[in-house]
Amino acid sequence: MSIALALCLIAMFSLAAIGTPIAYSIIVSAVIYLAVGGQDIALAGEQMLQGLYESFVLLAVPLFIVAAGIMNAGTISDRLLSFCVAAVGRFRGGLGHVNVVASLIFSGMSGSAVADAAGIGKIIIEMMTKDGRYPRGYAAAITAASATIGPVIPPSIPMVLYALVSNTSIGYLFLGGILPGLLMGAVLMLMNGYLARVRNFALEAPVPLRALPKITANAFPALLMPAILLYGIYGGVTTPTEAAAVAAAYALLLSTLFYRAMSISALYRILVESARSSAAVGVVIGAALILNYIVASENIPNMVAQSLVGLDISPLMFLLAVNLLLLLLGCVLDATTIILVILPLFIPTCRELGIDLVHFGVVAVINSMIGLITPPYGILLFVINAVTRIPLGEIIREIWGFLAVLLVALLLLILFPSIVLFLPRLFGYLG
Amino acid sequence: MVRKYLQHVADGVAAAILAAMFLTFVIQVFSRYVMSNPMGWTLELCLTLWLWLVFWGNAFVVRDRDHVTFDIVYLMSPRKLRQVLATVSALAIATGLAVSILPTWDYIDFMKIKKSATLHIPMRTVFSIYALFLGAIVLRNLWRVVQIWRDGKTFDADRISETSEP
């Protein structure tokens, strides 16, 4: 390791540790690296500018953020929720199931777990805690746990980021996420059903079957969204990036013309908020591009690959070890950082060991989503805490059961790659 | 008052960039799918707008608390220590980016010889937003240091309140 790199890493970790934004920590330490190594300092800016300007796939990020914002504001989320209550609310632990199913459907439209938790999650937590039917910590915990499904089922911003660093096809990554997302939903519902029986949560009054057609009709245009998106991408009509624009346009049409629930000023606020979060994500992406340039020019990923292959480690052992590492990192790091900065270190090793990159990507994305709810540092826990004011301590006390079943699901996906790869292969993936 | 007004303008520009991106994309899908006659300029315009959204946004619209941050240590620290940590952060950012301004401008200025593929805009114009970003972030962080020591009690109130219990 060169002195320049050592100084760069020391600066980066110390700055990040004291609360400097990750993006600026990386940019500043990149400047140190270039200056100490006697290279042109302009390389930092050049890597960011060229990288952001040439990465067509990244355009999906701001567009998915806008689409999610519009859906949250334009009563689309509410309508979906009443549909889910009517469909699965009658069973024991009903609202918990509603929570998971709503996340499954909603995640077919937004690409972000945080949008899911802050939007539909807030409404459902209010429903669950009204009249004290569910403990508020439990309501918040299942909401956080089910929000992790959001970026696993397409569309997905984290998968777009993984596609960027690994050069895999977004289309196949999206397809690869569908079955794992359903599996995660299933294990969460099992856990919820079990806990509801053991702790004897109240039953909902079932929605009369007579009311079902009206509620379904009301939610139907919104339910069409995942279908439109998937058809757009896999029918060869749009690229995944264009599908993001179509999603946003469709959401906008629905909330302005069809549901008439969006004013111009509300739309303006959504645009400002979305621009703000897109820019915040964008600068992390840009900084990660610089760091990846440094890491690549120091030949680190290949060194990692060589030393791991030299250890004669089996692919399965490698996957388990990397996933354990990612889980530990997920306790303290944000998912964006893990995907953009940590994963590229392991991609050459995957190639050497013959691990499928779509399988690896889907598993790693799920892993870093689980990282969003692992205490002490879980963005989803913080978001729910911020929008509902339910104390973090209560949420964390209730999260463990859901965390456990999600980890079981993750283990299944590592052991059986065909759960991930079945759908991509059906659509012609040769991995 | 003036600051508030300028903030409105900055927010408005960011919103307009995003809206323009969105519209351009819709035009692109429409031209390709409905008119089967794709237009090359839409993609390039989108990429340019995206670049401007990121750097304009971070220069003027993104607040400190919006950034992806590892803040466990920071939030656990007592206020006096937080003041010191925040000052170190702000000075490190200001210095690091200030050092890079001149060399980076050399690069951006050099790009005037290159024109973009379809719209033939000099790349210097496209990339110039990055120079604005560098300058704005340096000034913002210097100003931040002043704020930290002037409003010692409230300088990070927005970050502290977000994760604290009610």
Coordinates of C-alpha atoms in Angstrom, one line a residue:
Chain A
M1 CA 0.0 0.0 0.0
S2 CA 1.4 3.4 -0.9
I3 CA 1.8 6.2 1.6
A4 CA -0.7 8.3 -0.4
L5 CA -3.3 5.6 -0.1
A6 CA -2.7 5.1 3.6
L7 CA -3.1 8.8 4.3
C8 CA -6.2 8.9 2.1
L9 CA -7.8 6.1 4.1
I10 CA -6.8 7.6 7.4
A11 CA -8.3 10.9 6.5
M12 CA -11.4 9.4 5.1
F13 CA -12.2 7.2 8.2
S14 CA -11.4 10.0 10.6
L15 CA -13.4 12.6 8.9
A16 CA -16.4 10.2 8.4
A17 CA -16.1 9.1 12.1
I18 CA -16.6 12.6 13.4
G19 CA -19.7 13.2 11.4
T20 CA -18.4 14.8 8.2
P21 CA -20.8 13.9 5.3
I22 CA -19.5 10.7 3.7
A23 CA -19.3 12.3 0.3
Y24 CA -17.1 15.2 1.4
S25 CA -15.0 12.9 3.5
I26 CA -14.2 11.0 0.3
I27 CA -13.6 14.0 -1.8
V28 CA -11.2 15.6 0.7
S29 CA -9.3 12.4 1.2
A30 CA -9.1 11.9 -2.6
V31 CA -7.5 15.4 -2.8
I32 CA -5.0 14.3 -0.2
Y33 CA -4.3 11.1 -2.1
L34 CA -3.7 12.9 -5.4
A35 CA -1.6 15.7 -3.8
V36 CA 0.7 13.3 -1.8
G37 CA 1.1 11.0 -4.8
G38 CA 2.1 13.9 -7.0
Q39 CA -0.9 13.5 -9.3
D40 CA -3.1 16.2 -10.8
I41 CA -5.6 17.3 -8.1
A42 CA -8.1 17.9 -10.9
L43 CA -8.5 14.2 -11.3
A44 CA -11.0 14.1 -8.4
G45 CA -13.3 16.5 -10.1
E46 CA -12.7 15.0 -13.5
Q47 CA -13.7 11.5 -12.3
M48 CA -16.9 12.9 -10.7
L49 CA -17.9 14.9 -13.7
Q50 CA -17.1 12.3 -16.3
G51 CA -18.6 9.5 -14.2
L52 CA -21.9 11.3 -13.6
Y53 CA -22.1 12.6 -17.1
E54 CA -21.6 9.3 -18.8
S55 CA -23.7 7.0 -16.5
F56 CA -27.0 6.8 -18.3
V57 CA -28.5 4.4 -15.7
L58 CA -28.1 6.9 -12.9
L59 CA -30.8 9.1 -14.5
A60 CA -33.3 6.6 -13.0
V61 CA -32.4 7.7 -9.5
P62 CA -34.0 11.2 -9.5
L63 CA -36.9 9.9 -11.5
F64 CA -37.7 7.1 -9.1
I65 CA -37.4 9.6 -6.2
V66 CA -40.0 11.9 -7.9
A67 CA -42.3 9.0 -8.6
A68 CA -42.3 7.9 -5.0
G69 CA -42.9 11.5 -3.8
I70 CA -45.9 11.9 -6.0
M71 CA -47.4 8.6 -5.0
N72 CA -47.0 9.4 -1.3
A73 CA -48.6 12.9 -1.7
G74 CA -51.3 12.0 -4.2
T75 CA -53.4 9.7 -2.0
I76 CA -52.3 6.7 -4.2
S77 CA -50.7 5.2 -1.0
D78 CA -54.0 5.6 0.9
R79 CA -56.1 3.9 -1.7
L80 CA -53.7 0.9 -1.9
L81 CA -53.9 0.6 1.8
S82 CA -57.7 0.4 2.0
F83 CA -57.4 -2.3 -0.7
C84 CA -55.0 -4.3 1.4
V85 CA -57.1 -3.9 4.5
A86 CA -60.1 -5.3 2.6
A87 CA -58.0 -8.1 1.3
V88 CA -56.0 -9.4 4.2
G89 CA -57.2 -7.4 7.2
R90 CA -59.6 -10.1 8.4
F91 CA -57.0 -12.6 9.5
R92 CA -55.4 -12.7 13.0
G93 CA -52.6 -10.1 13.1
G94 CA -54.5 -8.5 10.2
L95 CA -53.0 -5.0 10.1
G96 CA -49.6 -6.5 10.4
H97 CA -50.3 -8.6 7.2
V98 CA -51.7 -5.5 5.6
N99 CA -48.5 -3.7 6.4
V100 CA -46.4 -6.4 4.6
V101 CA -48.7 -6.7 1.6
A102 CA -48.9 -3.0 1.2
S103 CA -45.1 -2.9 1.1
L104 CA -45.0 -5.6 -1.5
I105 CA -47.3 -3.7 -3.8
F106 CA -46.0 -0.3 -3.1
S107 CA -42.4 -1.5 -3.6
G108 CA -43.5 -2.4 -7.1
M109 CA -43.7 1.3 -7.7
S110 CA -41.2 3.2 -5.6
G111 CA -37.5 2.4 -5.6
S112 CA -36.7 3.4 -2.1
A113 CA -37.2 1.9 1.3
V114 CA -37.2 5.3 3.0
A115 CA -40.0 6.6 0.8
D116 CA -41.9 3.4 1.6
A117 CA -41.5 3.8 5.4
A118 CA -42.1 7.5 5.5
G119 CA -45.2 7.4 3.2
I120 CA -47.4 4.3 3.5
G121 CA -45.6 3.3 6.7
K122 CA -46.7 6.4 8.6
I123 CA -50.4 5.9 7.7
I124 CA -50.4 2.3 8.6
I125 CA -48.7 2.8 12.0
E126 CA -51.4 5.3 12.8
M127 CA -54.0 2.7 11.9
M128 CA -52.3 0.0 14.0
T129 CA -51.8 2.0 17.1
K130 CA -55.3 3.6 17.1
D131 CA -57.2 2.4 20.3
G132 CA -54.0 0.7 21.4
R133 CA -54.7 -2.4 19.3
Y134 CA -51.0 -3.0 18.7
P135 CA -48.1 -1.8 20.8
R136 CA -46.6 1.2 19.0
G137 CA -43.2 -0.4 19.0
Y138 CA -44.5 -3.5 17.3
A139 CA -46.3 -1.4 14.6
A140 CA -43.1 0.6 13.9
A141 CA -41.0 -2.5 13.9
I142 CA -43.1 -4.5 11.3
T143 CA -43.3 -1.3 9.2
A144 CA -39.5 -1.0 9.2
A145 CA -39.0 -4.6 8.5
S146 CA -41.5 -4.7 5.6
A147 CA -40.0 -1.5 4.1
T148 CA -36.8 -3.4 3.4
I149 CA -38.7 -5.3 0.7
G150 CA -39.1 -2.0 -1.2
P151 CA -35.8 -2.0 -3.0
V152 CA -35.7 -5.7 -3.5
I153 CA -38.8 -5.8 -5.7
P154 CA -38.2 -3.7 -8.8
P155 CA -37.9 -0.9 -9.5
S156 CA -35.0 -0.4 -7.2
I157 CA -32.5 2.5 -6.7
P158 CA -29.9 0.3 -4.9
M159 CA -29.9 -2.2 -7.8
V160 CA -29.3 0.7 -10.2
L161 CA -26.3 1.6 -8.1
Y162 CA -25.1 -2.0 -8.1
A163 CA -25.5 -2.3 -11.9
L164 CA -23.3 0.8 -12.1
V165 CA -20.4 -0.6 -10.2
S166 CA -20.7 -4.2 -11.5
N167 CA -21.7 -3.7 -15.1
T168 CA -24.5 -6.2 -14.8
S169 CA -27.8 -5.8 -16.6
I170 CA -30.4 -3.8 -14.6
G171 CA -33.2 -5.7 -16.3
Y172 CA -31.9 -9.1 -15.0
L173 CA -31.2 -7.6 -11.6
F174 CA -34.7 -6.3 -11.3
L175 CA -36.1 -9.7 -12.4
G176 CA -33.8 -11.4 -9.9
G177 CA -35.3 -9.4 -7.0
I178 CA -39.0 -10.5 -7.5
L179 CA -39.0 -14.0 -6.0
P180 CA -36.6 -13.0 -3.1
G181 CA -38.9 -10.0 -2.4
L182 CA -42.0 -12.3 -2.2
L183 CA -40.0 -14.7 0.0
M184 CA -39.2 -11.8 2.4
G185 CA -42.9 -10.9 2.5
A186 CA -43.8 -14.5 3.2
V187 CA -41.5 -14.9 6.2
L188 CA -42.5 -11.6 7.7
M189 CA -46.2 -12.6 7.4
L190 CA -45.5 -15.9 9.1
M191 CA -43.7 -14.2 11.9
N192 CA -46.5 -11.6 12.3
G193 CA -49.1 -14.4 12.3
Y194 CA -47.2 -16.3 15.0
L195 CA -46.7 -13.2 17.2
A196 CA -50.3 -12.2 16.8
R197 CA -51.5 -15.6 18.0
V198 CA -49.0 -15.8 20.9
R199 CA -49.6 -12.2 22.1
N200 CA -53.3 -12.3 21.2
F201 CA -53.6 -9.1 19.2
A202 CA -57.2 -7.9 18.5
L203 CA -59.0 -9.0 15.3
E204 CA -60.2 -6.4 12.8
A205 CA -63.9 -6.3 11.8
P206 CA -63.7 -7.9 8.4
V207 CA -64.5 -5.5 5.5
P208 CA -67.8 -6.9 4.0
L209 CA -67.4 -8.7 0.7
R210 CA -70.0 -6.4 -0.8
A211 CA -67.6 -3.4 -0.4
L212 CA -64.7 -5.3 -2.0
P213 CA -65.4 -4.5 -5.7
K214 CA -65.7 -0.7 -5.0
I215 CA -62.4 -0.6 -3.0
T216 CA -60.7 -2.7 -5.7
A217 CA -61.9 -0.4 -8.5
N218 CA -60.7 2.5 -6.5
A219 CA -57.2 1.1 -6.1
F220 CA -57.1 -0.5 -9.6
P221 CA -55.3 2.2 -11.5
A222 CA -52.7 2.3 -8.8
L223 CA -52.4 -1.5 -8.9
L224 CA -51.7 -1.3 -12.6
M225 CA -48.5 0.6 -12.0
P226 CA -46.2 -2.4 -11.3
A227 CA -47.6 -4.1 -14.3
I228 CA -47.0 -1.1 -16.5
L229 CA -43.4 -0.8 -15.3
L230 CA -42.6 -4.5 -15.7
Y231 CA -44.2 -4.6 -19.2
G232 CA -42.3 -1.5 -20.1
I233 CA -39.0 -2.9 -19.2
Y234 CA -39.4 -6.6 -20.2
G235 CA -41.6 -5.9 -23.2
G236 CA -38.7 -4.0 -24.7
V237 CA -40.6 -0.8 -24.8
T238 CA -38.6 1.3 -22.4
T239 CA -35.2 1.1 -20.8
P240 CA -35.3 0.7 -17.0
T241 CA -34.4 4.4 -16.8
E242 CA -37.2 5.4 -19.1
A243 CA -39.5 3.2 -17.1
A244 CA -38.7 5.4 -14.1
A245 CA -39.9 8.4 -16.0
V246 CA -43.0 6.5 -17.1
A247 CA -43.7 5.6 -13.5
A248 CA -43.5 9.3 -12.4
A249 CA -45.7 10.4 -15.3
Y250 CA -48.3 7.8 -14.5
A251 CA -48.3 8.7 -10.8
L252 CA -48.7 12.3 -11.8
L253 CA -51.6 11.6 -14.1
L254 CA -53.3 9.5 -11.5
S255 CA -53.1 12.0 -8.7
T256 CA -53.9 15.1 -10.7
L257 CA -56.5 14.0 -13.3
F258 CA -57.9 10.7 -12.0
Y259 CA -57.9 11.1 -8.2
R260 CA -57.7 14.9 -8.3
A261 CA -55.6 15.0 -5.1
M262 CA -52.7 17.1 -6.1
S263 CA -52.3 20.9 -6.3
I264 CA -49.6 22.8 -8.1
S265 CA -48.0 24.0 -4.9
A266 CA -47.9 20.4 -3.6
L267 CA -46.3 19.3 -6.8
Y268 CA -43.7 22.1 -6.4
R269 CA -42.9 21.0 -2.9
I270 CA -42.4 17.4 -4.1
L271 CA -40.0 18.6 -6.8
V272 CA -37.9 20.6 -4.4
E273 CA -37.8 17.7 -1.9
S274 CA -37.0 15.2 -4.6
A275 CA -34.3 17.5 -6.0
R276 CA -32.8 17.8 -2.6
S277 CA -32.6 14.1 -2.0
S278 CA -31.5 13.3 -5.6
A279 CA -28.6 15.8 -5.2
A280 CA -27.6 14.3 -1.8
V281 CA -27.5 10.8 -3.3
G282 CA -25.8 12.1 -6.4
V283 CA -22.9 13.6 -4.6
V284 CA -22.3 10.3 -2.7
I285 CA -22.4 8.5 -6.0
G286 CA -19.9 11.0 -7.5
A287 CA -17.6 10.6 -4.5
A288 CA -17.8 6.9 -4.7
L289 CA -16.7 7.1 -8.3
I290 CA -13.5 8.9 -7.2
L291 CA -12.9 6.4 -4.5
N292 CA -13.4 3.5 -6.9
Y293 CA -10.9 5.1 -9.3
I294 CA -8.3 5.3 -6.5
V295 CA -9.0 1.8 -5.4
A296 CA -8.8 0.5 -8.9
S297 CA -5.6 2.4 -9.7
E298 CA -4.0 0.8 -6.6
N299 CA -5.2 -2.5 -8.0
I300 CA -6.9 -3.4 -4.7
P301 CA -9.9 -5.5 -5.9
N302 CA -7.5 -7.8 -7.8
M303 CA -5.3 -8.1 -4.8
V304 CA -8.3 -9.0 -2.7
A305 CA -9.3 -11.5 -5.4
Q306 CA -5.8 -13.1 -5.6
S307 CA -5.4 -13.4 -1.8
L308 CA -8.8 -14.9 -1.4
V309 CA -8.4 -17.3 -4.3
G310 CA -5.0 -18.2 -2.9
L311 CA -6.7 -19.2 0.3
D312 CA -8.5 -21.8 -1.7
I313 CA -11.8 -20.7 -0.3
S314 CA -15.0 -22.3 -1.6
P315 CA -17.6 -19.9 -3.3
L316 CA -20.2 -20.7 -0.7
M317 CA -17.8 -19.9 2.2
F318 CA -16.9 -16.7 0.4
L319 CA -20.5 -15.7 0.0
L320 CA -21.2 -16.4 3.6
A321 CA -18.2 -14.5 4.8
V322 CA -18.9 -11.5 2.6
N323 CA -22.5 -11.5 3.8
L324 CA -21.5 -11.6 7.4
L325 CA -19.1 -8.7 6.8
L326 CA -21.9 -6.8 5.1
L327 CA -24.3 -7.4 7.9
L328 CA -21.7 -6.1 10.4
L329 CA -21.0 -3.1 8.2
G330 CA -24.7 -2.6 7.8
C331 CA -25.0 -2.0 11.5
V332 CA -22.9 1.2 11.2
L333 CA -22.9 2.2 7.5
D334 CA -25.6 3.4 5.1
A335 CA -26.7 1.1 2.2
T336 CA -25.6 3.5 -0.5
T337 CA -22.1 3.6 0.9
I338 CA -21.9 -0.2 1.2
I339 CA -23.1 -0.8 -2.4
L340 CA -21.0 1.9 -4.0
V341 CA -17.8 1.6 -2.0
I342 CA -17.6 -1.9 -0.4
L343 CA -19.1 -4.2 -3.0
P344 CA -16.7 -3.2 -5.9
L345 CA -13.9 -4.6 -3.7
F346 CA -15.4 -8.1 -4.0
I347 CA -16.6 -8.2 -7.6
P348 CA -13.4 -9.5 -9.1
T349 CA -13.3 -12.2 -6.5
C350 CA -16.8 -13.2 -7.5
R351 CA -15.7 -13.5 -11.1
E352 CA -12.6 -15.6 -10.1
L353 CA -14.7 -17.9 -8.0
G354 CA -17.5 -18.2 -10.6
I355 CA -20.2 -16.6 -8.5
D356 CA -23.0 -15.2 -10.6
L357 CA -22.9 -11.4 -10.4
V358 CA -26.7 -11.1 -10.6
H359 CA -27.1 -13.5 -7.7
F360 CA -24.4 -11.7 -5.7
G361 CA -25.9 -8.3 -6.4
V362 CA -29.4 -9.3 -5.4
V363 CA -28.2 -11.0 -2.2
A364 CA -25.9 -8.0 -1.4
V365 CA -28.7 -5.5 -1.9
I366 CA -31.0 -7.5 0.3
N367 CA -28.3 -7.7 2.9
S368 CA -27.7 -4.0 2.9
M369 CA -31.5 -3.4 3.1
I370 CA -31.5 -5.6 6.3
G371 CA -28.7 -3.4 7.4
L372 CA -31.2 -0.5 7.3
I373 CA -33.1 -2.0 10.3
T374 CA -30.1 -3.4 12.3
P375 CA -29.6 -1.4 15.5
P376 CA -27.8 0.7 16.5
Y377 CA -27.5 2.5 13.1
G378 CA -30.6 1.8 10.9
I379 CA -31.9 4.6 8.7
L380 CA -35.3 3.1 8.6
L381 CA -35.6 3.0 12.4
F382 CA -34.6 6.7 12.4
V383 CA -37.0 7.7 9.7
I384 CA -39.9 6.0 11.4
N385 CA -38.8 7.5 14.7
A386 CA -38.7 10.9 13.1
V387 CA -42.2 10.7 11.3
T388 CA -44.1 9.0 14.1
R389 CA -42.2 10.1 17.3
I390 CA -42.3 6.5 18.6
P391 CA -39.2 6.1 20.8
L392 CA -36.3 4.2 19.2
G393 CA -35.9 2.0 22.2
E394 CA -39.5 0.6 21.8
I395 CA -38.9 0.0 18.1
I396 CA -35.7 -1.8 18.6
R397 CA -37.1 -4.0 21.3
E398 CA -39.7 -5.3 18.8
I399 CA -37.5 -5.6 15.8
W400 CA -35.5 -8.8 16.7
G401 CA -38.1 -11.3 15.6
F402 CA -38.5 -9.8 12.2
L403 CA -34.8 -9.3 11.8
A404 CA -34.3 -13.1 12.6
V405 CA -36.7 -14.3 9.9
L406 CA -35.3 -11.9 7.3
L407 CA -31.8 -13.3 8.1
V408 CA -33.2 -16.8 7.5
A409 CA -34.6 -15.7 4.2
L410 CA -31.2 -14.2 3.3
L411 CA -29.5 -17.5 4.2
L412 CA -31.9 -19.4 1.9
L413 CA -31.1 -17.1 -0.9
I414 CA -27.4 -17.6 -0.4
L415 CA -27.7 -21.4 -0.3
F416 CA -30.1 -21.6 -3.2
P417 CA -29.1 -19.2 -6.0
S418 CA -31.9 -20.5 -8.2
I419 CA -34.5 -18.6 -6.2
V420 CA -32.8 -15.5 -7.4
L421 CA -31.9 -16.7 -10.9
F422 CA -35.1 -18.5 -11.9
L423 CA -36.9 -15.5 -13.4
P424 CA -33.9 -14.0 -15.1
R425 CA -33.1 -17.3 -16.7
L426 CA -36.7 -17.6 -17.8
F427 CA -36.2 -14.3 -19.6
G428 CA -33.0 -15.5 -21.3
Y429 CA -30.3 -14.7 -18.8
L430 CA -27.4 -17.1 -19.5
G431 CA -25.8 -17.0 -16.0
Chain B
M1 CA -35.0 38.3 4.5
V2 CA -32.6 38.4 1.6
R3 CA -31.3 34.9 2.5
K4 CA -34.8 33.5 2.6
Y5 CA -35.5 35.0 -0.8
L6 CA -32.3 33.6 -2.3
Q7 CA -33.1 30.2 -0.8
H8 CA -36.5 30.3 -2.6
V9 CA -34.8 31.1 -5.9
A10 CA -32.2 28.3 -5.4
D11 CA -35.0 25.8 -4.5
G12 CA -36.9 26.9 -7.5
V13 CA -34.0 26.4 -9.9
A14 CA -33.5 22.9 -8.5
A15 CA -37.1 22.1 -8.9
A16 CA -37.1 23.4 -12.5
I17 CA -34.1 21.3 -13.4
L18 CA -35.8 18.2 -12.1
A19 CA -39.0 19.1 -13.9
A20 CA -37.1 19.7 -17.1
M21 CA -35.4 16.3 -16.7
F22 CA -38.7 14.6 -16.2
L23 CA -40.3 16.3 -19.3
T24 CA -37.3 15.6 -21.5
F25 CA -37.5 11.9 -20.6
V26 CA -41.2 11.8 -21.3
I27 CA -40.5 13.4 -24.7
Q28 CA -37.8 10.8 -25.3
V29 CA -40.1 7.9 -24.6
F30 CA -42.8 9.5 -26.7
S31 CA -40.6 10.1 -29.6
R32 CA -39.2 6.6 -29.6
Y33 CA -42.2 4.6 -28.9
V34 CA -45.1 6.6 -30.3
M35 CA -43.4 8.4 -33.2
S36 CA -40.7 5.7 -33.7
N37 CA -38.2 8.5 -34.4
P38 CA -35.9 8.9 -31.4
M39 CA -34.2 12.3 -30.9
G40 CA -30.6 12.2 -29.9
W41 CA -30.6 15.4 -28.0
T42 CA -33.0 14.3 -25.3
L43 CA -30.5 12.0 -23.7
E44 CA -27.7 14.5 -23.7
L45 CA -29.9 17.2 -22.3
C46 CA -30.9 14.8 -19.5
L47 CA -27.4 14.0 -18.6
T48 CA -26.4 17.7 -18.5
L49 CA -29.4 18.5 -16.3
W50 CA -28.5 15.6 -14.0
L51 CA -25.0 17.0 -13.6
W52 CA -26.4 20.4 -12.8
L53 CA -29.0 19.0 -10.4
V54 CA -26.3 17.2 -8.4
F55 CA -23.9 20.1 -8.1
W56 CA -26.4 23.0 -8.0
G57 CA -28.4 21.0 -5.4
N58 CA -25.4 20.4 -3.2
A59 CA -24.1 23.9 -3.5
F60 CA -27.4 25.7 -2.6
V61 CA -30.3 23.3 -1.7
V62 CA -29.0 20.3 0.3
R63 CA -28.8 21.1 4.0
D64 CA -26.2 19.7 6.3
R65 CA -28.6 17.2 7.8
D66 CA -29.7 15.9 4.4
H67 CA -26.3 14.3 3.7
V68 CA -25.5 10.7 4.2
T69 CA -23.5 10.8 7.4
F70 CA -22.1 8.4 9.9
D71 CA -23.1 10.3 13.0
I72 CA -23.2 7.9 15.9
V73 CA -20.1 9.3 17.5
Y74 CA -21.1 12.9 16.8
L75 CA -24.6 12.5 18.3
M76 CA -23.2 10.9 21.4
S77 CA -20.7 13.7 22.1
P78 CA -21.4 16.6 24.5
R79 CA -22.1 19.9 23.0
K80 CA -18.7 21.5 23.4
L81 CA -17.1 18.5 21.7
R82 CA -19.6 18.6 18.9
Q83 CA -18.6 22.2 18.3
V84 CA -15.0 21.2 17.9
L85 CA -15.9 18.2 15.7
A86 CA -18.1 20.2 13.5
T87 CA -15.4 22.9 13.2
V88 CA -12.8 20.3 12.2
S89 CA -15.2 18.9 9.5
A90 CA -16.1 22.3 8.1
L91 CA -12.4 23.4 7.9
A92 CA -11.3 20.1 6.4
I93 CA -14.0 20.4 3.7
A94 CA -13.2 24.1 3.0
T95 CA -9.5 23.5 2.8
G96 CA -9.7 20.3 0.7
L97 CA -12.0 21.8 -1.9
A98 CA -10.3 25.2 -1.9
V99 CA -7.0 23.5 -2.8
S100 CA -8.6 21.8 -5.7
I101 CA -10.3 24.9 -7.2
L102 CA -7.4 26.2 -9.4
P103 CA -6.3 22.8 -10.8
T104 CA -9.9 21.8 -11.4
W105 CA -10.6 25.0 -13.2
D106 CA -7.6 24.4 -15.4
Y107 CA -9.2 21.1 -16.4
I108 CA -12.7 22.6 -16.9
D109 CA -11.3 25.5 -18.9
F110 CA -9.3 23.1 -21.1
M111 CA -12.6 21.3 -21.9
K112 CA -13.7 24.3 -24.0
I113 CA -12.0 22.6 -27.0
K114 CA -14.4 19.8 -26.7
K115 CA -18.0 20.1 -27.7
S116 CA -20.9 17.9 -26.6
A117 CA -22.0 15.2 -29.0
T118 CA -25.4 16.4 -30.3
L119 CA -26.1 19.8 -28.9
H120 CA -22.5 21.1 -29.6
I121 CA -22.3 22.9 -26.3
P122 CA -18.7 23.5 -25.2
M123 CA -18.0 21.0 -22.4
R124 CA -16.5 23.8 -20.4
T125 CA -20.1 25.2 -20.1
V126 CA -21.5 21.8 -19.1
F127 CA -18.8 21.2 -16.5
S128 CA -18.6 24.8 -15.2
I129 CA -21.3 24.0 -12.6
Y130 CA -18.6 22.0 -10.7
A131 CA -16.5 25.1 -10.2
L132 CA -19.5 27.0 -8.9
F133 CA -20.1 24.0 -6.5
L134 CA -16.5 24.1 -5.2
G135 CA -16.6 27.8 -4.5
A136 CA -20.1 27.6 -2.9
I137 CA -19.1 24.7 -0.6
V138 CA -15.9 26.4 0.5
L139 CA -17.8 29.6 1.4
R140 CA -20.6 27.7 3.1
N141 CA -18.2 25.8 5.3
L142 CA -16.3 28.9 6.3
W143 CA -19.6 30.5 7.2
R144 CA -20.5 27.3 9.1
V145 CA -17.5 27.8 11.4
V146 CA -18.7 31.3 12.2
Q147 CA -22.2 29.9 12.9
I148 CA -20.9 27.1 15.1
W149 CA -19.1 29.5 17.5
R150 CA -21.7 32.3 17.3
D151 CA -24.8 30.1 17.9
G152 CA -23.1 27.7 20.2
K153 CA -26.4 26.4 21.7
T154 CA -28.4 25.9 18.5
F155 CA -25.9 25.4 15.7
D156 CA -26.8 21.7 15.2
A157 CA -30.3 21.7 16.6
D158 CA -31.8 20.3 13.4
R159 CA -29.5 17.3 13.5
I160 CA -29.8 16.6 17.2
S161 CA -33.6 16.7 17.2
E162 CA -34.1 14.2 14.4
T163 CA -33.0 11.1 16.3
S164 CA -33.7 12.1 19.8
E165 CA -36.7 10.6 21.7
P166 CA -39.7 12.8 22.3

